[in-house]
Amino acid sequence: MKIHEYQAKSLLGKHGVPVPEGQVVNTQNEAMDVAEKLGGNVVVKAQVHAGGRGKAGGVKLVGSSSEAAQVCNELLNSNLVTIQTGSDGVPVDKVLIEEIIDVKKELYVAFTIDGVKKKVVAIVSEFGGMEIEEVAENNPDKVLTLELDSSLGASPYKTRKLASFLNVDVKQIRPLANVISSLYDVFVSNDCSLVEINPLVITGDGRVLAADAKITIDDDALFRHPNLSEFYDPAQEDPFEKQAAKFGISYVKLDGDIGCLVNGAGLAMATMDVTRSSGASPANFLDVGGGADESKVSEALKIILLDEKVKKIFINIFGGILKCDIVARGILDASRNIDREFPELVVRMLGTNFDEGREILMKSGLNISLVNDLKEAADSLKSD
Ligand code: GDP
Ligand code: MN
């Protein structure tokens, strides 16, 4: 679960990480009041579950409370499109008004989990700010990644090593190491999968402040943190993904036009690779799961077809617990209950009851290419 910057900053505050003074608002009048209290010179920040706001006009420095109100009004009535959102953007329902801080240096500090190493890693760079992706790409030696031992956590020698890498004044190393250590506490005690502070600012008068904060909580750990579930903001979720979640379907919307329906997350990833290798582009990731039944398959197809861009559907099923004939019946059910015209289906079906499944599909009258392997599937997906 992603949370908003203002929520993330409240967690940071609880763990002793300094953040700029500020307040979240959802009307321009409130924006005016808060900006007034902060002295008029403020930064106005759209609260959305996406990065890249700065470059997209979602973070603005203003010089008066009336200007703050005006910018707030513009943001609240817009969808913010950033490099991390789809082309429709995400709605801005809240805006954070903060004191302007005197930025001397912008650092990058993040904690996340390296799934391959099965460890928490700390990632830092002295070149934080809006160009961090370019730094990582072009100057990887300016980024330090350290693995942390789960029993020792952010031990003092590691936090000192991280802080020392950041090329700050020697007086800053200890306070910086302390902030890094507190950020690790935030990460672990809230079961985060990401805590990313970009920028962590060194101010002109030598203070360390988290000017931005992106935090993601591990969904599977949310039951341990009932207090965090109030941070859930459904307005930021993709409507198709919300619909899928209702039926227990793992669905991630993508930008292409080939709908994908698969059982198993690994097979779903491979299916997207095959789709791409054919020169086509997947419209989604979708895993119906091993224990799906006919109605779940049908719902999954309906969700895929909510996306108007979808012009073909690639169904890749390895029948095990989920039998192929069940999938075929689910497809038939969806085809009878959908308003729009059913697009061509490319179906690769193997495993339990595959012959029965194929027979149902062949008799269905639907526009179906039954393929035997992934090579044939890729050929059928090539744009005609
Ligand atoms: P992001 O683009 O979504 O990551 O949003 P950020 O919160 O990181 O804001 C983008 C940029 O705005 C930061 O990298 C800073 O350079 C700048 N910024 C944000 N807050 C302040 C501030 O209080 N003072 C100054 N001078 N710059 C700020
Ligand atoms: Mn940022």
Short mmCIF file of C-alpha atoms and ligand atoms in Angstrom, two decimals:
data_model
loop_
_atom_site.label_atom_id
_atom_site.label_comp_id
_atom_site.label_asym_id
_atom_site.label_seq_id
_atom_site.Cartn_x
_atom_site.Cartn_y
_atom_site.Cartn_z
CA MET A 1 0.00 0.00 0.00
CA LYS A 2 1.37 3.35 -1.01
CA ILE A 3 0.77 6.26 1.33
CA HIS A 4 0.85 10.01 0.76
CA GLU A 5 3.84 12.22 1.46
CA TYR A 6 2.07 13.99 4.35
CA GLN A 7 1.21 10.63 5.93
CA ALA A 8 4.77 9.38 5.42
CA LYS A 9 6.10 12.52 7.06
CA SER A 10 3.90 11.92 10.11
CA LEU A 11 5.56 8.49 10.47
CA LEU A 12 8.99 10.07 10.07
CA GLY A 13 8.15 12.61 12.76
CA LYS A 14 7.20 9.83 15.20
CA HIS A 15 10.63 8.30 14.70
CA GLY A 16 12.49 11.54 15.21
CA VAL A 17 13.30 12.31 11.58
CA PRO A 18 13.03 16.10 11.13
CA VAL A 19 10.57 17.27 8.46
CA PRO A 20 9.67 20.79 7.30
CA GLU A 21 6.86 22.53 9.13
CA GLY A 22 3.59 22.27 7.26
CA GLN A 23 0.03 21.09 7.01
CA VAL A 24 -2.14 19.22 4.56
CA VAL A 25 -5.26 20.99 3.22
CA ASN A 26 -8.08 20.29 0.82
CA THR A 27 -9.49 23.74 0.15
CA GLN A 28 -7.93 26.96 -1.07
CA ASN A 29 -9.15 28.84 2.01
CA GLU A 30 -7.29 26.48 4.29
CA ALA A 31 -4.28 26.82 2.00
CA MET A 32 -4.44 30.60 2.46
CA ASP A 33 -4.59 30.26 6.28
CA VAL A 34 -1.75 27.78 6.52
CA ALA A 35 0.43 29.75 4.11
CA GLU A 36 -0.28 32.90 6.14
CA LYS A 37 0.83 31.17 9.35
CA LEU A 38 4.01 29.98 7.66
CA GLY A 39 4.83 33.53 6.55
CA GLY A 40 3.57 33.47 2.95
CA ASN A 41 6.70 32.00 1.36
CA VAL A 42 5.71 28.37 1.06
CA VAL A 43 5.97 25.30 -1.11
CA VAL A 44 2.68 23.84 -2.38
CA LYS A 45 2.80 20.10 -3.04
CA ALA A 46 0.16 17.94 -4.72
CA GLN A 47 -0.45 14.76 -2.72
CA VAL A 48 -0.57 11.84 -5.12
CA HIS A 49 0.75 8.29 -5.06
CA ALA A 50 3.40 9.00 -7.65
CA GLY A 51 6.83 10.51 -7.89
CA GLY A 52 8.05 12.94 -10.51
CA ARG A 53 5.69 15.64 -9.22
CA GLY A 54 8.34 18.35 -9.30
CA LYS A 55 8.89 18.04 -13.06
CA ALA A 56 5.15 17.74 -13.69
CA GLY A 57 4.19 20.99 -11.99
CA GLY A 58 2.94 19.33 -8.83
CA VAL A 59 5.44 21.08 -6.53
CA LYS A 60 5.51 24.87 -6.61
CA LEU A 61 7.30 27.50 -4.58
CA VAL A 62 5.15 30.60 -4.02
CA GLY A 63 5.77 34.01 -2.47
CA SER A 64 2.45 34.88 -0.83
CA SER A 65 -0.57 33.27 0.79
CA SER A 66 -2.88 34.37 -2.02
CA GLU A 67 -0.58 32.79 -4.57
CA ALA A 68 -0.55 29.63 -2.40
CA ALA A 69 -4.37 29.60 -2.50
CA GLN A 70 -4.39 30.04 -6.27
CA VAL A 71 -1.86 27.26 -6.93
CA CYS A 72 -3.70 25.01 -4.47
CA ASN A 73 -6.93 25.65 -6.33
CA GLU A 74 -5.34 24.78 -9.67
CA LEU A 75 -3.89 21.56 -8.29
CA LEU A 76 -7.10 20.47 -6.56
CA ASN A 77 -8.99 20.78 -9.82
CA SER A 78 -6.53 18.77 -11.83
CA ASN A 79 -5.31 15.29 -12.49
CA LEU A 80 -1.57 15.23 -12.15
CA VAL A 81 0.24 13.39 -14.93
CA THR A 82 3.82 12.50 -14.04
CA ILE A 83 6.38 10.13 -15.49
CA GLN A 84 5.16 7.56 -12.94
CA THR A 85 1.43 7.78 -13.72
CA GLY A 86 -0.60 6.63 -16.70
CA SER A 87 -1.62 9.15 -19.33
CA ASP A 88 -4.83 9.95 -17.41
CA GLY A 89 -2.86 10.95 -14.33
CA VAL A 90 -4.16 10.74 -10.77
CA PRO A 91 -6.60 13.05 -8.98
CA VAL A 92 -5.26 15.62 -6.53
CA ASP A 93 -7.56 15.66 -3.50
CA LYS A 94 -5.10 17.06 -0.98
CA VAL A 95 -2.27 19.54 -1.04
CA LEU A 96 0.58 19.90 1.43
CA ILE A 97 1.63 23.43 2.33
CA GLU A 98 5.13 23.65 3.81
CA GLU A 99 7.67 26.22 4.86
CA ILE A 100 10.30 26.82 2.21
CA ILE A 101 13.59 25.41 3.36
CA ASP A 102 16.98 26.73 2.45
CA VAL A 103 18.38 23.83 0.43
CA LYS A 104 22.16 23.60 0.42
CA LYS A 105 22.45 20.00 -0.68
CA GLU A 106 19.95 17.37 -1.82
CA LEU A 107 20.77 13.81 -0.81
CA TYR A 108 19.05 10.56 -1.73
CA VAL A 109 18.43 7.98 1.00
CA ALA A 110 16.24 4.90 0.59
CA PHE A 111 15.59 1.55 2.20
CA THR A 112 14.01 -1.27 0.27
CA ILE A 113 14.11 -5.06 0.03
CA ASP A 114 16.36 -6.83 -2.43
CA GLY A 115 14.29 -9.89 -3.29
CA VAL A 116 17.23 -11.79 -4.76
CA LYS A 117 19.53 -11.25 -1.78
CA LYS A 118 16.58 -11.51 0.63
CA LYS A 119 17.89 -8.56 2.55
CA VAL A 120 17.02 -5.00 3.36
CA VAL A 121 19.27 -2.68 1.39
CA ALA A 122 20.10 0.95 1.97
CA ILE A 123 20.68 3.07 -1.15
CA VAL A 124 22.25 6.52 -0.87
CA SER A 125 23.63 9.20 -3.16
CA GLU A 126 24.95 12.70 -2.67
CA PHE A 127 23.20 13.69 -5.90
CA GLY A 128 19.59 13.45 -4.79
CA GLY A 129 16.77 15.50 -6.24
CA MET A 130 14.83 15.29 -9.42
CA GLU A 131 17.62 13.79 -11.57
CA ILE A 132 18.35 10.73 -9.43
CA GLU A 133 17.36 8.28 -12.19
CA GLU A 134 19.96 9.85 -14.52
CA VAL A 135 22.60 9.69 -11.77
CA ALA A 136 21.91 5.98 -11.25
CA GLU A 137 22.06 5.40 -15.01
CA ASN A 138 25.10 7.50 -15.93
CA ASN A 139 27.12 7.68 -12.71
CA PRO A 140 26.42 4.46 -10.84
CA ASP A 141 29.58 4.99 -8.77
CA LYS A 142 27.81 7.96 -7.17
CA VAL A 143 25.21 5.61 -5.70
CA LEU A 144 26.08 3.33 -2.77
CA THR A 145 23.96 0.26 -2.02
CA LEU A 146 24.63 -1.58 1.24
CA GLU A 147 23.00 -4.79 2.36
CA LEU A 148 21.87 -4.88 5.95
CA ASP A 149 21.97 -7.96 8.10
CA SER A 150 18.49 -8.62 9.43
CA SER A 151 19.70 -9.42 12.94
CA LEU A 152 22.02 -6.41 13.22
CA GLY A 153 19.85 -3.94 11.31
CA ALA A 154 21.28 -0.51 10.59
CA SER A 155 24.33 -1.00 12.78
CA PRO A 156 26.35 2.14 13.60
CA TYR A 157 29.25 1.21 11.36
CA LYS A 158 26.90 0.80 8.37
CA THR A 159 25.04 4.06 8.98
CA ARG A 160 28.39 5.85 9.36
CA LYS A 161 29.62 4.29 6.14
CA LEU A 162 26.46 5.44 4.35
CA ALA A 163 26.68 8.95 5.80
CA SER A 164 30.40 9.23 4.98
CA PHE A 165 29.75 8.36 1.34
CA LEU A 166 27.56 11.44 0.99
CA ASN A 167 30.44 13.89 0.85
CA VAL A 168 29.05 16.23 3.51
CA ASP A 169 30.84 18.41 6.00
CA VAL A 170 32.52 16.22 8.60
CA LYS A 171 30.31 17.76 11.31
CA GLN A 172 27.26 16.48 9.44
CA ILE A 173 28.25 12.83 9.38
CA ARG A 174 27.02 11.94 12.86
CA PRO A 175 23.60 13.67 12.62
CA LEU A 176 23.17 12.23 9.14
CA ALA A 177 24.01 8.72 10.38
CA ASN A 178 21.41 9.19 13.13
CA VAL A 179 18.74 10.18 10.61
CA ILE A 180 19.63 7.17 8.44
CA SER A 181 19.31 4.95 11.49
CA SER A 182 15.89 6.45 12.33
CA LEU A 183 14.76 5.89 8.74
CA TYR A 184 15.67 2.23 9.13
CA ASP A 185 13.47 2.16 12.28
CA VAL A 186 10.60 3.59 10.24
CA PHE A 187 11.17 0.90 7.60
CA VAL A 188 11.25 -2.04 9.98
CA SER A 189 8.67 -1.03 12.55
CA ASN A 190 6.04 -0.32 9.88
CA ASP A 191 6.83 -3.36 7.71
CA CYS A 192 7.63 -1.16 4.73
CA SER A 193 8.76 -2.35 1.35
CA LEU A 194 10.06 1.12 0.54
CA VAL A 195 11.13 4.20 2.46
CA GLU A 196 12.57 6.72 0.01
CA ILE A 197 13.66 10.20 1.01
CA ASN A 198 14.50 12.25 -2.06
CA PRO A 199 15.64 14.78 -1.28
CA LEU A 200 17.01 14.50 2.22
CA VAL A 201 18.13 18.08 2.53
CA ILE A 202 21.10 19.67 4.26
CA THR A 203 19.99 23.24 4.92
CA GLY A 204 22.08 26.37 4.80
CA ASP A 205 22.24 26.41 8.59
CA GLY A 206 23.37 22.77 8.72
CA ARG A 207 20.17 20.95 9.62
CA VAL A 208 19.11 17.64 8.07
CA LEU A 209 15.47 17.60 6.88
CA ALA A 210 13.36 15.13 4.90
CA ALA A 211 11.85 17.37 2.20
CA ASP A 212 10.06 14.48 0.49
CA ALA A 213 9.01 11.02 1.63
CA LYS A 214 7.70 8.04 -0.32
CA ILE A 215 6.65 5.07 1.78
CA THR A 216 5.08 1.79 0.71
CA ILE A 217 3.75 -0.63 3.32
CA ASP A 218 3.84 -4.37 2.62
CA ASP A 219 0.18 -5.32 2.03
CA ASP A 220 0.70 -8.72 3.63
CA ALA A 221 1.78 -7.05 6.87
CA LEU A 222 -1.07 -4.55 7.07
CA PHE A 223 -3.00 -6.75 9.49
CA ARG A 224 -0.24 -6.09 12.01
CA HIS A 225 -0.74 -2.32 11.72
CA PRO A 226 -4.42 -1.48 12.06
CA ASN A 227 -3.45 2.17 12.61
CA LEU A 228 -1.89 2.34 9.13
CA SER A 229 -4.96 1.14 7.27
CA GLU A 230 -6.54 4.56 7.78
CA PHE A 231 -3.87 5.85 5.38
CA TYR A 232 -5.47 3.86 2.54
CA ASP A 233 -6.65 6.22 -0.20
CA PRO A 234 -8.85 4.42 -2.76
CA ALA A 235 -9.06 7.55 -4.94
CA GLN A 236 -5.42 6.99 -5.91
CA GLU A 237 -5.95 3.42 -7.07
CA ASP A 238 -6.50 2.45 -10.67
CA PRO A 239 -10.27 1.71 -11.01
CA PHE A 240 -9.60 -1.54 -12.91
CA GLU A 241 -7.14 -2.70 -10.25
CA LYS A 242 -9.72 -1.91 -7.54
CA GLN A 243 -12.33 -3.97 -9.38
CA ALA A 244 -9.88 -6.88 -9.72
CA ALA A 245 -8.97 -6.75 -6.03
CA LYS A 246 -12.66 -7.24 -5.16
CA PHE A 247 -12.52 -10.65 -6.82
CA GLY A 248 -9.09 -11.58 -5.46
CA ILE A 249 -7.51 -11.25 -8.92
CA SER A 250 -3.96 -9.89 -9.18
CA TYR A 251 -4.18 -7.33 -11.96
CA VAL A 252 -1.81 -4.57 -12.93
CA LYS A 253 -2.80 -2.21 -15.71
CA LEU A 254 -0.18 -1.59 -18.39
CA ASP A 255 -0.13 0.52 -21.54
CA GLY A 256 -0.30 -2.02 -24.39
CA ASP A 257 -3.20 -3.58 -26.27
CA ILE A 258 -2.83 -7.35 -25.66
CA GLY A 259 -4.93 -8.44 -22.69
CA CYS A 260 -3.29 -11.29 -20.78
CA LEU A 261 -5.09 -13.90 -18.68
CA VAL A 262 -2.84 -16.39 -16.94
CA ASN A 263 -2.79 -18.68 -13.92
CA GLY A 264 0.29 -18.19 -11.77
CA ALA A 265 2.41 -15.09 -11.27
CA GLY A 266 5.57 -16.57 -12.78
CA LEU A 267 3.71 -17.76 -15.87
CA ALA A 268 2.08 -14.32 -16.10
CA MET A 269 5.51 -12.67 -16.16
CA ALA A 270 6.73 -15.12 -18.82
CA THR A 271 3.55 -14.45 -20.81
CA MET A 272 4.27 -10.75 -20.88
CA ASP A 273 7.82 -11.50 -22.06
CA VAL A 274 6.48 -13.66 -24.89
CA THR A 275 4.02 -10.94 -25.83
CA ARG A 276 6.81 -8.39 -25.97
CA SER A 277 9.12 -10.70 -27.89
CA SER A 278 6.47 -10.95 -30.60
CA GLY A 279 6.63 -7.18 -30.98
CA ALA A 280 3.26 -6.66 -29.28
CA SER A 281 2.69 -4.99 -25.96
CA PRO A 282 0.74 -6.31 -22.95
CA ALA A 283 -2.27 -4.33 -21.71
CA ASN A 284 -2.02 -5.86 -18.28
CA PHE A 285 -0.55 -8.38 -15.91
CA LEU A 286 -3.25 -10.73 -14.69
CA ASP A 287 -2.99 -13.80 -12.48
CA VAL A 288 -6.30 -15.51 -11.70
CA GLY A 289 -4.48 -17.73 -9.21
CA GLY A 290 -4.35 -21.50 -8.87
CA GLY A 291 -7.70 -22.04 -7.20
CA ALA A 292 -9.83 -19.96 -9.56
CA ASP A 293 -13.30 -21.13 -10.63
CA GLU A 294 -15.42 -20.42 -13.67
CA SER A 295 -16.83 -17.14 -12.37
CA LYS A 296 -13.40 -15.80 -11.42
CA VAL A 297 -12.12 -16.50 -14.94
CA SER A 298 -15.20 -14.77 -16.32
CA GLU A 299 -14.71 -11.73 -14.04
CA ALA A 300 -11.04 -11.58 -15.03
CA LEU A 301 -12.00 -11.39 -18.71
CA LYS A 302 -14.57 -8.70 -18.00
CA ILE A 303 -11.91 -6.63 -16.22
CA ILE A 304 -9.48 -7.07 -19.11
CA LEU A 305 -12.19 -5.87 -21.48
CA LEU A 306 -12.97 -2.75 -19.41
CA ASP A 307 -9.78 -1.48 -21.00
CA GLU A 308 -10.90 -0.15 -24.37
CA LYS A 309 -7.41 -0.41 -25.80
CA VAL A 310 -7.43 -4.22 -25.64
CA LYS A 311 -7.64 -5.62 -29.18
CA LYS A 312 -6.56 -9.23 -28.59
CA ILE A 313 -6.45 -11.45 -25.54
CA PHE A 314 -3.71 -13.94 -24.86
CA ILE A 315 -4.88 -16.72 -22.54
CA ASN A 316 -2.03 -18.83 -21.26
CA ILE A 317 -3.13 -21.62 -18.94
CA PHE A 318 -1.17 -24.44 -17.47
CA GLY A 319 -3.96 -26.57 -16.05
CA GLY A 320 -3.26 -28.00 -12.62
CA ILE A 321 -5.63 -27.30 -9.78
CA LEU A 322 -7.32 -24.90 -12.18
CA LYS A 323 -8.59 -27.28 -14.86
CA CYS A 324 -8.61 -26.21 -18.52
CA ASP A 325 -12.31 -26.98 -19.02
CA ILE A 326 -13.15 -24.61 -16.14
CA VAL A 327 -11.19 -21.86 -17.89
CA ALA A 328 -13.01 -22.59 -21.16
CA ARG A 329 -16.39 -22.37 -19.43
CA GLY A 330 -15.33 -19.09 -17.79
CA ILE A 331 -14.45 -17.71 -21.23
CA LEU A 332 -17.87 -18.72 -22.59
CA ASP A 333 -19.60 -17.16 -19.61
CA ALA A 334 -17.76 -13.86 -20.14
CA SER A 335 -18.52 -13.85 -23.88
CA ARG A 336 -22.24 -14.11 -23.11
CA ASN A 337 -22.20 -11.37 -20.51
CA ILE A 338 -20.21 -8.64 -22.14
CA ASP A 339 -21.53 -5.68 -24.09
CA ARG A 340 -18.57 -5.03 -26.31
CA GLU A 341 -17.56 -7.28 -29.16
CA PHE A 342 -15.28 -10.08 -28.03
CA PRO A 343 -11.83 -9.65 -29.58
CA GLU A 344 -9.70 -12.43 -30.98
CA LEU A 345 -8.42 -14.85 -28.36
CA VAL A 346 -5.04 -16.54 -28.62
CA VAL A 347 -5.27 -19.54 -26.33
CA ARG A 348 -2.50 -21.80 -25.20
CA MET A 349 -3.92 -24.44 -22.91
CA LEU A 350 -2.08 -27.43 -21.50
CA GLY A 351 -2.43 -29.70 -18.50
CA THR A 352 -5.44 -31.13 -16.70
CA ASN A 353 -8.51 -31.58 -18.98
CA PHE A 354 -6.90 -29.62 -21.80
CA ASP A 355 -8.65 -31.62 -24.53
CA GLU A 356 -12.04 -30.96 -22.99
CA GLY A 357 -11.20 -27.26 -22.64
CA ARG A 358 -10.10 -27.01 -26.27
CA GLU A 359 -13.22 -28.76 -27.46
CA ILE A 360 -15.48 -26.33 -25.59
CA LEU A 361 -13.60 -23.41 -27.14
CA MET A 362 -13.65 -24.84 -30.67
CA LYS A 363 -17.40 -25.29 -30.53
CA SER A 364 -17.96 -21.84 -29.02
CA GLY A 365 -18.10 -19.90 -32.28
CA LEU A 366 -15.72 -17.33 -30.80
CA ASN A 367 -12.80 -16.00 -32.77
CA ILE A 368 -10.09 -18.18 -31.23
CA SER A 369 -6.60 -19.21 -32.29
CA LEU A 370 -5.68 -22.31 -30.36
CA VAL A 371 -1.91 -22.61 -30.20
CA ASN A 372 0.28 -25.42 -28.96
CA ASP A 373 3.26 -23.58 -27.58
CA LEU A 374 4.62 -20.14 -26.83
CA LYS A 375 6.37 -19.83 -30.18
CA GLU A 376 3.05 -20.27 -31.98
CA ALA A 377 1.46 -17.90 -29.50
CA ALA A 378 4.06 -15.23 -30.27
CA ASP A 379 3.42 -15.66 -34.01
CA SER A 380 -0.32 -15.23 -33.52
CA LEU A 381 0.20 -12.11 -31.45
CA LYS A 382 2.31 -10.36 -34.11
CA SER A 383 0.34 -7.39 -35.28
CA ASP A 384 -1.33 -8.05 -38.57
P1 GDP B 1 8.85 14.62 -6.46
O1 GDP B 1 9.24 15.34 -7.72
O2 GDP B 1 7.51 13.95 -6.58
O3 GDP B 1 9.90 13.69 -5.97
O4 GDP B 1 8.62 15.78 -5.35
P2 GDP B 1 9.63 16.42 -4.27
O5 GDP B 1 8.91 16.53 -2.99
O6 GDP B 1 10.93 15.70 -4.22
O7 GDP B 1 9.84 17.90 -4.83
C1 GDP B 1 10.55 18.13 -6.03
C2 GDP B 1 11.68 19.11 -5.82
O8 GDP B 1 11.19 20.34 -5.30
C3 GDP B 1 12.72 18.66 -4.80
O9 GDP B 1 13.67 17.82 -5.37
C4 GDP B 1 13.32 19.99 -4.37
O10 GDP B 1 14.35 20.35 -5.27
C5 GDP B 1 12.18 20.97 -4.54
N1 GDP B 1 11.65 21.34 -3.22
C6 GDP B 1 10.69 20.72 -2.52
N2 GDP B 1 10.49 21.33 -1.35
C7 GDP B 1 11.33 22.41 -1.31
C8 GDP B 1 11.58 23.45 -0.37
O11 GDP B 1 10.98 23.56 0.69
N3 GDP B 1 12.53 24.36 -0.69
C9 GDP B 1 13.21 24.31 -1.86
N4 GDP B 1 14.12 25.23 -2.13
N5 GDP B 1 13.00 23.35 -2.77
C10 GDP B 1 12.07 22.42 -2.50
MN MN B 2 11.17 13.60 -4.43
#
